[in-house]
PDB file of C-alpha atoms in Angstrom:
ATOM      1  CA  MET A   1    -111.798  23.819 -67.774  1.00 83.00           C
ATOM      2  CA  THR A   2    -111.772  26.994 -69.497  1.00 90.00           C
ATOM      3  CA  ASP A   3    -108.590  29.540 -70.550  1.00 92.00           C
ATOM      4  CA  ARG A   4    -110.043  31.898 -67.896  1.00 93.00           C
ATOM      5  CA  ASP A   5    -109.363  28.808 -65.462  1.00 93.00           C
ATOM      6  CA  LEU A   6    -105.582  28.998 -66.322  1.00 95.00           C
ATOM      7  CA  ALA A   7    -105.060  32.395 -65.055  1.00 96.00           C
ATOM      8  CA  PRO A   8    -104.369  31.254 -61.306  1.00 95.00           C
ATOM      9  CA  LEU A   9    -101.942  28.453 -62.307  1.00 96.00           C
ATOM     10  CA  PHE A  10    -100.341  30.797 -64.537  1.00 97.00           C
ATOM     11  CA  LEU A  11     -99.904  33.475 -62.217  1.00 97.00           C
ATOM     12  CA  SER A  12     -98.727  30.772 -59.192  1.00 97.00           C
ATOM     13  CA  ARG A  13     -95.959  29.536 -62.011  1.00 98.00           C
ATOM     14  CA  GLY A  14     -94.809  33.303 -62.325  1.00 98.00           C
ATOM     15  CA  GLU A  15     -94.517  34.032 -59.127  1.00 98.00           C
ATOM     16  CA  ALA A  16     -92.703  30.764 -58.018  1.00 98.00           C
ATOM     17  CA  PHE A  17     -90.053  31.825 -61.223  1.00 99.00           C
ATOM     18  CA  ILE A  18     -89.886  35.478 -59.496  1.00 99.00           C
ATOM     19  CA  ALA A  19     -89.514  33.727 -56.069  1.00 99.00           C
ATOM     20  CA  GLY A  20     -86.709  31.581 -57.587  1.00 98.00           C
ATOM     21  CA  ALA A  21     -84.861  34.901 -59.026  1.00 99.00           C
ATOM     22  CA  HIS A  22     -85.100  36.538 -55.275  1.00 99.00           C
ATOM     23  CA  TRP A  23     -83.608  33.319 -54.165  1.00 99.00           C
ATOM     24  CA  ALA A  24     -80.685  33.284 -56.680  1.00 98.00           C
ATOM     25  CA  ALA A  25     -79.881  37.127 -55.823  1.00 98.00           C
ATOM     26  CA  ALA A  26     -79.532  36.508 -52.118  1.00 98.00           C
ATOM     27  CA  GLN A  27     -77.608  33.497 -53.133  1.00 98.00           C
ATOM     28  CA  ALA A  28     -75.343  35.418 -55.406  1.00 97.00           C
ATOM     29  CA  HIS A  29     -75.719  33.500 -58.825  1.00 98.00           C
ATOM     30  CA  SER A  30     -75.252  35.249 -61.932  1.00 98.00           C
ATOM     31  CA  ASP A  31     -77.572  38.551 -62.990  1.00 98.00           C
ATOM     32  CA  GLU A  32     -78.428  36.337 -65.954  1.00 98.00           C
ATOM     33  CA  HIS A  33     -79.634  33.840 -63.792  1.00 98.00           C
ATOM     34  CA  VAL A  34     -81.668  36.233 -61.721  1.00 98.00           C
ATOM     35  CA  LEU A  35     -83.246  38.281 -64.699  1.00 98.00           C
ATOM     36  CA  SER A  36     -83.848  35.465 -66.791  1.00 98.00           C
ATOM     37  CA  ASN A  37     -86.288  34.042 -64.006  1.00 98.00           C
ATOM     38  CA  VAL A  38     -87.574  37.121 -63.968  1.00 99.00           C
ATOM     39  CA  CYS A  39     -88.504  37.340 -67.548  1.00 98.00           C
ATOM     40  CA  TRP A  40     -90.156  33.944 -67.699  1.00 98.00           C
ATOM     41  CA  GLY A  41     -91.968  34.794 -64.078  1.00 99.00           C
ATOM     42  CA  LEU A  42     -93.317  38.233 -65.923  1.00 99.00           C
ATOM     43  CA  GLU A  43     -94.287  36.537 -69.120  1.00 98.00           C
ATOM     44  CA  LEU A  44     -96.724  34.129 -66.838  1.00 98.00           C
ATOM     45  CA  VAL A  45     -97.832  36.932 -64.827  1.00 98.00           C
ATOM     46  CA  LEU A  46     -99.111  39.086 -67.608  1.00 98.00           C
ATOM     47  CA  LYS A  47    -100.472  36.160 -69.649  1.00 98.00           C
ATOM     48  CA  ALA A  48    -102.240  35.292 -66.168  1.00 97.00           C
ATOM     49  CA  PHE A  49    -103.703  38.718 -66.449  1.00 97.00           C
ATOM     50  CA  LEU A  50    -104.900  38.444 -70.075  1.00 97.00           C
ATOM     51  CA  LEU A  51    -106.252  34.949 -69.366  1.00 97.00           C
ATOM     52  CA  ALA A  52    -108.499  36.228 -66.264  1.00 96.00           C
ATOM     53  CA  HIS A  53    -109.757  39.107 -68.776  1.00 95.00           C
ATOM     54  CA  GLY A  54    -110.691  36.772 -71.223  1.00 94.00           C
ATOM     55  CA  VAL A  55    -107.796  36.506 -73.545  1.00 96.00           C
ATOM     56  CA  THR A  56    -107.252  32.883 -74.924  1.00 96.00           C
ATOM     57  CA  ASP A  57    -104.362  30.699 -74.039  1.00 96.00           C
ATOM     58  CA  ASP A  58    -104.012  30.010 -77.945  1.00 97.00           C
ATOM     59  CA  HIS A  59    -104.130  33.686 -78.462  1.00 97.00           C
ATOM     60  CA  ASN A  60    -101.434  34.494 -75.882  1.00 96.00           C
ATOM     61  CA  ARG A  61     -99.046  31.607 -77.618  1.00 96.00           C
ATOM     62  CA  ARG A  62     -99.738  32.857 -81.407  1.00 97.00           C
ATOM     63  CA  VAL A  63     -99.781  36.824 -80.997  1.00 96.00           C
ATOM     64  CA  HIS A  64     -97.755  37.352 -77.647  1.00 96.00           C
ATOM     65  CA  GLY A  65     -95.168  34.218 -77.558  1.00 94.00           C
ATOM     66  CA  HIS A  66     -92.618  35.151 -75.163  1.00 96.00           C
ATOM     67  CA  ASP A  67     -92.754  38.956 -75.862  1.00 97.00           C
ATOM     68  CA  LEU A  68     -93.207  40.811 -72.564  1.00 98.00           C
ATOM     69  CA  LEU A  69     -93.885  43.940 -74.310  1.00 96.00           C
ATOM     70  CA  LYS A  70     -96.772  42.523 -76.214  1.00 97.00           C
ATOM     71  CA  ALA A  71     -98.250  41.140 -73.578  1.00 98.00           C
ATOM     72  CA  ALA A  72     -97.711  44.198 -71.478  1.00 98.00           C
ATOM     73  CA  ALA A  73     -99.459  46.248 -73.928  1.00 97.00           C
ATOM     74  CA  ALA A  74    -102.297  43.941 -74.364  1.00 97.00           C
ATOM     75  CA  GLY A  75    -102.720  43.869 -70.624  1.00 97.00           C
ATOM     76  CA  GLN A  76    -102.770  47.820 -70.659  1.00 97.00           C
ATOM     77  CA  GLN A  77    -105.328  47.763 -73.113  1.00 96.00           C
ATOM     78  CA  LEU A  78    -107.552  45.781 -70.639  1.00 95.00           C
ATOM     79  CA  GLY A  79    -106.737  47.852 -67.706  1.00 94.00           C
ATOM     80  CA  LEU A  80    -103.355  47.085 -66.310  1.00 96.00           C
ATOM     81  CA  ALA A  81    -101.730  50.057 -65.051  1.00 96.00           C
ATOM     82  CA  LEU A  82     -97.956  49.714 -65.140  1.00 97.00           C
ATOM     83  CA  ASP A  83     -95.991  52.892 -64.057  1.00 96.00           C
ATOM     84  CA  ARG A  84     -93.184  54.602 -65.797  1.00 97.00           C
ATOM     85  CA  LYS A  85     -90.342  52.155 -64.207  1.00 96.00           C
ATOM     86  CA  ALA A  86     -92.142  48.824 -65.050  1.00 96.00           C
ATOM     87  CA  LYS A  87     -92.769  49.995 -68.786  1.00 97.00           C
ATOM     88  CA  ARG A  88     -88.958  51.328 -68.893  1.00 97.00           C
ATOM     89  CA  PHE A  89     -87.848  48.201 -67.987  1.00 97.00           C
ATOM     90  CA  LEU A  90     -90.023  45.794 -70.011  1.00 97.00           C
ATOM     91  CA  THR A  91     -89.024  47.963 -73.126  1.00 96.00           C
ATOM     92  CA  ASP A  92     -85.394  47.358 -72.766  1.00 96.00           C
ATOM     93  CA  VAL A  93     -85.553  43.786 -71.613  1.00 97.00           C
ATOM     94  CA  ALA A  94     -88.234  42.763 -73.757  1.00 97.00           C
ATOM     95  CA  PRO A  95     -86.389  42.024 -77.046  1.00 97.00           C
ATOM     96  CA  TYR A  96     -83.927  40.015 -75.275  1.00 98.00           C
ATOM     97  CA  ALA A  97     -86.273  38.008 -73.419  1.00 97.00           C
ATOM     98  CA  ARG A  98     -88.365  37.151 -76.592  1.00 96.00           C
ATOM     99  CA  ARG A  99     -85.045  35.451 -77.839  1.00 96.00           C
ATOM    100  CA  HIS A 100     -83.721  34.226 -74.708  1.00 95.00           C
ATOM    101  CA  ALA A 101     -80.997  36.367 -74.880  1.00 97.00           C
ATOM    102  CA  ILE A 102     -80.581  37.798 -71.383  1.00 98.00           C
ATOM    103  CA  ASP A 103     -76.755  37.555 -71.427  1.00 97.00           C
ATOM    104  CA  GLU A 104     -76.561  39.831 -74.560  1.00 97.00           C
ATOM    105  CA  ALA A 105     -78.888  42.327 -72.523  1.00 97.00           C
ATOM    106  CA  LEU A 106     -76.458  42.120 -69.992  1.00 97.00           C
ATOM    107  CA  ALA A 107     -73.456  42.687 -72.093  1.00 97.00           C
ATOM    108  CA  ARG A 108     -75.078  45.764 -73.970  1.00 95.00           C
ATOM    109  CA  ARG A 109     -76.568  47.278 -70.609  1.00 93.00           C
ATOM    110  CA  PRO A 110     -73.674  46.417 -67.806  1.00 94.00           C
ATOM    111  CA  ASP A 111     -75.924  48.601 -65.836  1.00 95.00           C
ATOM    112  CA  LEU A 112     -79.659  46.968 -66.410  1.00 95.00           C
ATOM    113  CA  MET A 113     -79.821  45.462 -63.078  1.00 97.00           C
ATOM    114  CA  GLN A 114     -78.824  48.769 -61.116  1.00 96.00           C
ATOM    115  CA  ARG A 115     -80.805  50.805 -62.919  1.00 95.00           C
ATOM    116  CA  TYR A 116     -84.072  48.943 -63.054  1.00 96.00           C
ATOM    117  CA  ARG A 117     -83.986  46.901 -60.304  1.00 97.00           C
ATOM    118  CA  PRO A 118     -85.673  43.901 -61.843  1.00 98.00           C
ATOM    119  CA  LEU A 119     -86.802  42.127 -58.893  1.00 98.00           C
ATOM    120  CA  GLN A 120     -88.369  45.327 -57.738  1.00 98.00           C
ATOM    121  CA  ARG A 121     -90.252  45.776 -60.867  1.00 98.00           C
ATOM    122  CA  ALA A 122     -91.536  42.332 -61.021  1.00 98.00           C
ATOM    123  CA  ASP A 123     -92.703  42.337 -57.532  1.00 98.00           C
ATOM    124  CA  GLU A 124     -94.596  45.493 -58.530  1.00 97.00           C
ATOM    125  CA  ILE A 125     -95.888  44.138 -61.603  1.00 98.00           C
ATOM    126  CA  VAL A 126     -96.923  41.346 -59.643  1.00 98.00           C
ATOM    127  CA  GLN A 127     -99.237  43.295 -57.110  1.00 97.00           C
ATOM    128  CA  GLU A 128    -100.438  45.413 -59.719  1.00 96.00           C
ATOM    129  CA  VAL A 129    -101.782  42.163 -61.684  1.00 97.00           C
ATOM    130  CA  LYS A 130    -103.506  40.761 -58.322  1.00 95.00           C
ATOM    131  CA  ARG A 131    -105.004  43.980 -57.908  1.00 94.00           C
ATOM    132  CA  ALA A 132    -106.396  44.652 -61.293  1.00 91.00           C
ATOM    133  CA  CYS A 133    -107.855  40.931 -61.387  1.00 87.00           C
ATOM    134  CA  ALA A 134    -109.211  40.812 -57.651  1.00 79.00           C
ATOM    135  CA  ASP A 135    -111.735  38.010 -57.623  1.00 65.00           C
ATOM    136  CA  GLY A 136    -110.582  36.976 -61.077  1.00 64.00           C
ATOM    137  CA  LEU A 137    -107.322  35.111 -59.740  1.00 63.00           C
ATOM    138  CA  ALA A 138    -108.774  32.622 -56.909  1.00 53.00           C
ATOM    139  CA  PRO A 139    -105.768  30.619 -56.095  1.00 46.00           C
ATOM    140  CA  ALA A 140    -105.249  27.489 -58.072  1.00 44.00           C
ATOM    141  CA  THR A 141    -106.714  24.273 -56.546  1.00 42.00           C
ATOM    142  CA  ASP A 142    -105.538  20.693 -57.112  1.00 37.00           C
ATOM    143  CA  ALA A 143    -108.600  20.481 -58.975  1.00 37.00           C
ATOM    144  CA  THR A 144    -107.628  23.370 -61.371  1.00 37.00           C
ATOM    145  CA  SER A 145    -103.970  22.338 -61.073  1.00 38.00           C
ATOM    146  CA  SER A 146    -104.703  18.777 -62.164  1.00 36.00           C
ATOM    147  CA  GLY A 147    -107.081  19.681 -65.348  1.00 36.00           C
ATOM    148  CA  HIS A 148    -110.220  18.575 -63.678  1.00 30.00           C
ATOM    149  CA  ARG A 149    -113.030  20.500 -62.491  1.00 30.00           C
ATOM    150  CA  GLY A 150    -114.895  19.948 -59.171  1.00 29.00           C
TER     151      GLY A 150
END
């Protein structure tokens, strides 16, 4: 299995976190719960894009870590198109997500959820990653997700 083969798995797991965020919002869970899931999901989705474009998992871990802004910037250098709203959202939330301090982000920016609509931003970013990767993100199969090649 190559690092590029990990891209569909990262994407599907990222989408699962974002789906969890939608569920949490519908169940009236805390903004911290919702936004944490959005950030975890976006980290995986952005790394899926990078993996699909030849960036190694080791590089992602060492260079981008949990930094949404670094991963997004690297993606943009490889052709990922993020609109102004997505860039602003990532710029504001990334420093807190990197430190797992979403509660602090919400305390400092009480309007963050209304201002950025993170669920909508996350959905848009996922769609852009899928569009930009087209054939490079085939769905993960049991063979790829279990680490075996068919």
